[in-house]
């Protein structure tokens, strides 16, 4: 049977942006996300977007739409002709469906008549539909103040009927706000950081550093999986996979042991920025959170930050691990992030990493390294993996 999903997007989010540009991008993102899920049709009508689908696909479509940034609410429902008998019939059917899987004792019918040419006034439509529901489903009662179930009837070009409203993430459609390069480790934090920046409409690519053969191929698979999970929110992306082992070896040989982590972090930033420069990407993203580990003190952040010119977005900077973990669980990256494959940072891990590094000291240590050549060499040998969102559709 034909079903409909109504999509609301925040008016506030449109401020300062060109509205039709925003809507068009959102429409494209919606089409992209539900591609392959049956015969669906997507259209705009007076500030809302609708997807026509069927019983078989509606649940999967709603799941996909939850991952499209820019959407504030998703309401699965029915579309009918503007004929009061048909409206009543669908409203009853919709309520029956809902009470089959949800405990409902009371309800209220709420009617919005955007089409003033429709001859019956909102109050009267509500009364007629309400009475019919009471007649048909004897266990239900009306409660206008605090109903268990709200039956929404929206009269526009067609009449739309909903009994459910699901929250989206809001934000802005991906592709409306430039591009950034995510430093994606295998941990819990960086995928969340990427998610949060993508939510602001930013297109994302990712760079991962590994120490193969010290780190395994399974560690790489894990990062590909994480990138794939992220791509469900931010679309196709490139994953730049860089072997940082030769650099770590050099640092290990020529620099003080306790500076290992901070100096390799500086190399990661340099390499990321070099890739960004080549690809025309304007910002970097990391999953750093203030004080979480030695390399994330203010002093350390300053020392790593000072090798790059582009802004580095750190959306998790003020968040606790618990809050970050909650988001990771919610967006579906947590289970993959906790797989126990080793990170490149654990190779040559110093016993006591510096927590208050001084920039001059670090620069002095780095003077014994051929920084430029090491960076260029790592980039020359890097692998580029295309992460295609469609491949991850369950
Ligand atoms: P995460 O959970 O994201 O791994 P973390 O708590 O382990 O973070 P660090 O290891 O200090 O923290 O890393 C801080 C940030 O540096 C990461 O969030 C990520 O953005 C970047 N980073 C660290 N290791 C790598 C790596 N191997 N490849 C790419 N980026 C990395
Ligand atoms: Mg990590």
XYZ file of C-alpha atoms and ligand atoms in Angstrom:
426
model
C 0.000 0.000 0.000
C 1.140 3.523 -0.700
C 2.736 5.323 2.214
C 4.204 8.759 2.671
C 7.011 10.241 4.724
C 6.885 13.932 5.479
C 10.134 15.714 6.194
C 10.438 18.973 8.107
C 13.571 21.047 8.071
C 14.382 23.920 10.395
C 13.410 27.375 9.277
C 16.051 28.806 11.577
C 18.756 26.841 9.826
C 17.919 28.732 6.668
C 18.985 32.084 8.044
C 21.740 33.648 6.007
C 21.649 30.877 3.467
C 19.972 30.871 0.140
C 16.812 28.930 0.802
C 16.324 27.259 -2.535
C 19.994 26.255 -2.645
C 19.614 24.671 0.785
C 16.411 22.868 -0.194
C 17.921 21.573 -3.396
C 20.939 20.173 -1.572
C 18.688 18.589 1.016
C 16.549 17.070 -1.699
C 19.655 15.587 -3.322
C 20.886 14.188 -0.014
C 17.495 12.605 0.602
C 17.442 11.023 -2.860
C 20.986 9.766 -2.374
C 20.186 8.246 0.999
C 17.135 6.251 -0.073
C 18.408 5.152 -3.454
C 17.733 1.463 -4.029
C 14.965 1.229 -1.441
C 12.035 0.475 -3.712
C 10.199 2.751 -6.103
C 10.137 6.019 -4.261
C 9.294 9.516 -5.397
C 10.556 12.639 -3.671
C 8.907 16.047 -4.030
C 8.644 19.438 -2.380
C 5.427 21.124 -1.311
C 5.213 24.402 0.605
C 8.232 24.169 2.870
C 8.180 20.411 3.324
C 9.645 17.486 1.480
C 7.674 14.297 0.897
C 8.718 10.786 -0.030
C 6.131 8.472 -1.538
C 6.872 4.841 -0.800
C 5.081 1.681 0.348
C 4.554 -0.454 3.470
C 7.440 -2.674 2.590
C 10.099 0.045 2.418
C 8.896 2.753 4.756
C 10.774 1.627 7.858
C 14.098 1.337 6.070
C 13.540 4.709 4.433
C 12.890 6.328 7.809
C 16.116 4.785 9.146
C 18.063 6.255 6.230
C 16.436 9.662 6.582
C 17.496 9.823 10.220
C 21.047 10.044 8.889
C 20.442 13.015 6.612
C 21.595 16.286 8.156
C 19.230 19.209 7.806
C 16.163 17.150 8.700
C 14.483 18.142 11.959
C 11.476 15.814 11.945
C 10.400 12.750 10.015
C 6.729 11.786 10.017
C 5.716 8.520 8.395
C 2.048 8.516 7.392
C -0.518 8.393 4.594
C -1.490 10.654 1.730
C -5.113 10.733 0.605
C -7.405 12.738 -1.644
C -9.092 15.672 0.034
C -12.321 13.755 0.568
C -13.614 13.566 4.112
C -14.706 9.910 3.860
C -11.270 8.875 2.592
C -9.602 10.949 5.272
C -11.628 9.243 7.982
C -10.850 5.811 6.590
C -7.084 6.478 6.541
C -7.060 8.066 9.979
C -8.674 4.942 11.432
C -6.247 2.703 9.622
C -3.315 4.759 10.821
C -4.477 4.617 14.446
C -5.036 0.843 14.201
C -1.493 0.383 12.935
C -0.045 2.426 15.769
C -1.959 0.763 18.586
C -0.810 -2.622 17.315
C 2.702 -1.885 18.606
C 2.270 0.889 21.144
C 0.133 1.198 24.226
C -2.428 3.907 23.579
C -5.466 4.790 25.683
C -6.176 8.354 24.656
C -5.869 10.362 21.470
C -6.479 13.751 19.954
C -7.005 14.771 16.345
C -5.175 17.918 15.283
C -6.076 19.426 11.943
C -4.158 22.044 9.978
C -5.885 23.469 6.932
C -3.260 25.134 4.760
C -5.680 24.886 1.840
C -8.410 27.308 2.865
C -10.470 26.266 -0.152
C -11.199 22.952 1.514
C -14.853 23.407 2.494
C -14.846 21.911 6.003
C -13.266 23.938 8.809
C -10.396 22.440 10.812
C -12.455 22.070 13.991
C -15.172 20.220 12.133
C -12.729 17.921 10.365
C -11.191 17.086 13.757
C -14.605 16.393 15.239
C -15.694 14.120 12.386
C -12.480 12.102 12.378
C -12.394 11.908 16.173
C -15.957 10.627 16.343
C -15.252 8.001 13.687
C -12.175 6.749 15.557
C -14.178 6.495 18.797
C -16.887 4.531 17.007
C -14.451 2.173 15.352
C -11.914 1.584 18.145
C -13.933 1.282 21.299
C -11.032 1.121 23.767
C -9.832 4.632 22.967
C -10.858 7.889 24.617
C -10.248 11.490 23.681
C -7.854 13.599 25.745
C -7.233 17.053 24.331
C -4.618 18.068 26.913
C -2.251 15.146 27.203
C -3.090 12.460 24.648
C -1.037 9.273 24.289
C -1.477 9.595 20.546
C -1.684 12.668 18.358
C -3.387 12.125 15.012
C -2.223 14.901 12.722
C -4.219 15.804 9.661
C -2.554 18.258 7.320
C -4.710 19.548 4.492
C -2.659 20.902 1.597
C -2.592 19.910 -2.087
C -3.363 16.494 -0.710
C -4.375 15.477 2.777
C -1.602 13.981 4.926
C -2.258 11.912 8.036
C 0.362 11.018 10.651
C 0.443 9.414 14.051
C 4.180 9.456 14.567
C 6.993 12.018 14.591
C 10.653 11.061 14.730
C 13.455 13.477 15.547
C 16.254 13.999 13.036
C 19.699 15.382 13.869
C 19.019 18.827 12.421
C 22.116 20.634 11.189
C 22.709 21.556 7.558
C 22.726 19.334 4.459
C 26.174 17.987 3.701
C 27.740 19.895 0.847
C 26.445 23.336 1.807
C 29.411 24.371 3.914
C 32.758 23.530 2.336
C 35.090 20.609 2.933
C 37.304 19.409 5.766
C 39.810 16.620 6.270
C 39.249 14.374 9.296
C 42.216 12.780 11.053
C 40.553 9.421 11.562
C 42.182 7.004 13.996
C 40.581 3.743 15.000
C 39.415 5.196 18.310
C 36.087 6.326 19.699
C 36.634 10.057 19.385
C 37.593 10.922 15.837
C 34.530 9.362 14.141
C 32.336 11.395 16.494
C 34.317 14.534 15.643
C 33.763 13.883 11.927
C 30.057 13.336 12.499
C 29.719 16.636 14.358
C 31.415 18.708 11.691
C 29.569 16.956 8.861
C 26.387 17.892 10.685
C 27.225 21.521 10.040
C 26.980 20.835 6.309
C 30.664 20.121 5.732
C 31.795 17.465 3.232
C 34.383 15.180 4.753
C 37.401 13.231 3.585
C 39.609 11.330 5.995
C 43.266 10.576 6.561
C 44.477 7.625 8.599
C 48.020 6.937 9.794
C 49.193 3.385 10.303
C 52.482 1.696 11.095
C 52.212 -1.362 8.879
C 53.599 -4.045 9.393
C 53.674 -3.184 13.100
C 49.950 -2.516 12.852
C 47.885 -5.179 11.122
C 45.717 -5.194 8.037
C 42.777 -5.752 10.315
C 43.453 -2.348 11.854
C 43.088 -0.884 8.378
C 39.868 -2.809 7.799
C 38.553 -1.318 11.003
C 39.255 2.221 9.839
C 37.636 1.499 6.475
C 34.595 0.247 8.342
C 34.486 3.424 10.440
C 34.793 5.582 7.332
C 31.970 3.545 5.785
C 29.744 4.130 8.813
C 30.483 7.848 8.643
C 29.728 7.911 4.933
C 26.126 6.992 5.730
C 25.887 10.500 7.152
C 28.314 12.396 4.962
C 28.239 10.583 1.641
C 31.114 9.225 -0.385
C 34.549 10.106 0.861
C 38.193 9.551 0.156
C 40.250 7.796 2.798
C 43.945 8.639 2.581
C 45.939 5.873 4.194
C 49.450 6.949 5.177
C 52.231 4.761 6.543
C 53.901 6.756 9.273
C 56.336 4.023 10.325
C 59.397 5.396 8.488
C 58.822 8.725 10.251
C 58.367 7.066 13.624
C 61.629 5.174 13.090
C 63.472 8.403 12.394
C 61.993 10.106 15.443
C 62.787 7.070 17.574
C 66.380 7.166 16.431
C 67.047 10.890 16.583
C 64.745 12.511 19.134
C 64.257 12.190 22.918
C 62.027 9.268 23.812
C 59.449 11.315 25.740
C 58.819 13.519 22.677
C 57.833 10.616 20.412
C 54.079 11.142 20.624
C 54.089 14.899 20.256
C 56.520 14.890 17.334
C 54.627 12.193 15.467
C 51.419 14.134 16.092
C 53.079 17.163 14.480
C 53.925 15.021 11.451
C 50.319 13.858 11.223
C 49.186 17.478 11.161
C 51.755 18.441 8.536
C 50.822 15.531 6.295
C 47.112 16.206 6.726
C 47.610 19.827 5.815
C 49.684 18.911 2.772
C 46.873 16.649 1.551
C 44.322 19.384 2.257
C 46.408 21.853 0.285
C 46.620 19.532 -2.713
C 42.908 18.744 -2.632
C 41.651 22.269 -1.993
C 40.301 21.401 1.456
C 40.082 24.317 3.874
C 40.101 22.847 7.375
C 41.234 19.882 9.466
C 39.260 17.978 12.106
C 40.568 16.014 15.090
C 38.895 14.169 17.944
C 40.950 15.883 20.621
C 39.357 16.621 23.967
C 41.095 18.856 26.453
C 43.144 17.018 29.051
C 42.093 13.529 27.954
C 45.673 12.318 27.485
C 49.190 13.786 27.625
C 49.109 14.986 24.034
C 45.870 16.862 24.650
C 46.928 19.431 27.235
C 46.733 23.067 26.165
C 50.508 23.185 25.798
C 50.560 20.059 23.659
C 47.708 21.300 21.497
C 49.659 24.501 20.909
C 52.739 22.598 19.863
C 50.853 20.377 17.409
C 48.745 23.234 16.140
C 51.713 25.423 15.343
C 52.766 23.374 12.299
C 49.567 24.100 10.370
C 47.932 27.210 8.979
C 44.432 25.935 8.357
C 41.880 26.023 11.132
C 41.711 22.765 13.086
C 38.181 21.942 14.200
C 38.060 20.105 17.523
C 34.351 19.671 18.177
C 34.967 17.414 21.204
C 37.310 19.813 22.965
C 35.007 20.476 25.922
C 33.336 17.091 26.135
C 33.817 14.234 28.609
C 34.580 10.725 27.444
C 31.129 9.637 28.665
C 29.377 12.206 26.480
C 31.526 11.307 23.478
C 30.839 7.606 24.021
C 27.098 8.244 24.123
C 27.232 9.931 20.740
C 29.424 7.136 19.343
C 26.789 4.611 20.445
C 23.967 6.678 19.040
C 25.548 7.143 15.609
C 26.648 3.510 15.396
C 30.453 3.803 15.404
C 31.126 2.643 18.980
C 31.032 -1.124 18.393
C 33.637 -0.827 15.657
C 35.789 1.684 17.541
C 36.260 -0.640 20.506
C 37.603 -3.537 18.420
C 41.013 -4.160 19.925
C 43.341 -3.548 16.985
C 46.464 -1.579 17.785
C 46.889 2.047 16.867
C 50.028 3.441 15.245
C 50.585 5.550 18.358
C 51.238 2.471 20.485
C 54.272 1.568 18.404
C 57.293 3.237 20.094
C 55.026 4.481 22.862
C 57.072 6.529 25.350
C 56.770 5.442 28.992
C 56.413 9.035 30.150
C 55.268 11.313 27.340
C 55.848 15.028 27.854
C 52.727 16.779 29.047
C 54.074 20.338 28.987
C 56.201 20.428 25.850
C 57.974 23.655 24.947
C 57.846 24.611 21.308
C 61.563 25.562 21.185
C 62.590 22.176 22.611
C 60.467 20.292 20.124
C 61.712 22.390 17.222
C 65.282 21.789 18.354
C 64.718 18.031 18.411
C 63.107 18.144 14.981
C 66.104 19.993 13.560
C 67.869 16.644 13.280
C 65.125 15.325 10.981
C 64.622 15.974 7.297
C 61.025 17.028 7.852
C 60.221 18.062 4.303
C 61.471 14.859 2.733
C 59.797 12.645 5.306
C 56.462 14.360 4.701
C 56.731 14.257 0.925
C 57.826 10.648 0.963
C 54.897 9.589 3.147
C 52.469 11.365 0.823
C 54.021 9.869 -2.291
C 53.486 6.380 -0.895
C 50.034 6.871 0.539
C 47.041 4.855 -0.621
C 43.759 6.467 -1.579
C 40.689 4.388 -0.815
C 37.276 5.383 -2.158
C 34.630 4.911 0.489
C 31.349 4.442 -1.282
C 28.263 4.983 0.792
C 26.032 2.633 -1.238
C 28.182 -0.347 -0.343
C 27.196 0.108 3.255
C 23.473 0.006 2.776
C 22.294 -2.933 4.848
P 40.612 8.746 19.079
O 39.615 8.081 19.965
O 39.992 9.550 17.997
O 41.662 7.803 18.617
P 42.256 9.456 21.253
O 41.474 9.758 22.474
O 42.857 8.122 21.118
O 41.347 9.808 20.017
P 44.778 10.605 20.519
O 45.358 9.292 20.264
O 45.547 11.591 21.345
O 43.355 10.584 21.194
O 44.461 11.288 19.160
C 43.915 12.577 19.085
C 43.416 12.816 17.683
O 44.500 12.755 16.752
C 42.439 11.764 17.219
O 41.119 12.035 17.644
C 42.590 11.849 15.715
O 41.855 12.935 15.200
C 44.085 12.113 15.564
N 44.793 10.833 15.419
C 45.428 10.102 16.349
N 45.943 8.971 15.840
C 45.621 8.961 14.520
C 45.852 8.058 13.446
N 46.499 6.922 13.613
N 45.376 8.392 12.237
C 44.691 9.546 12.043
N 44.444 10.427 13.015
C 44.894 10.148 14.252
Mg 43.402 7.104 19.419
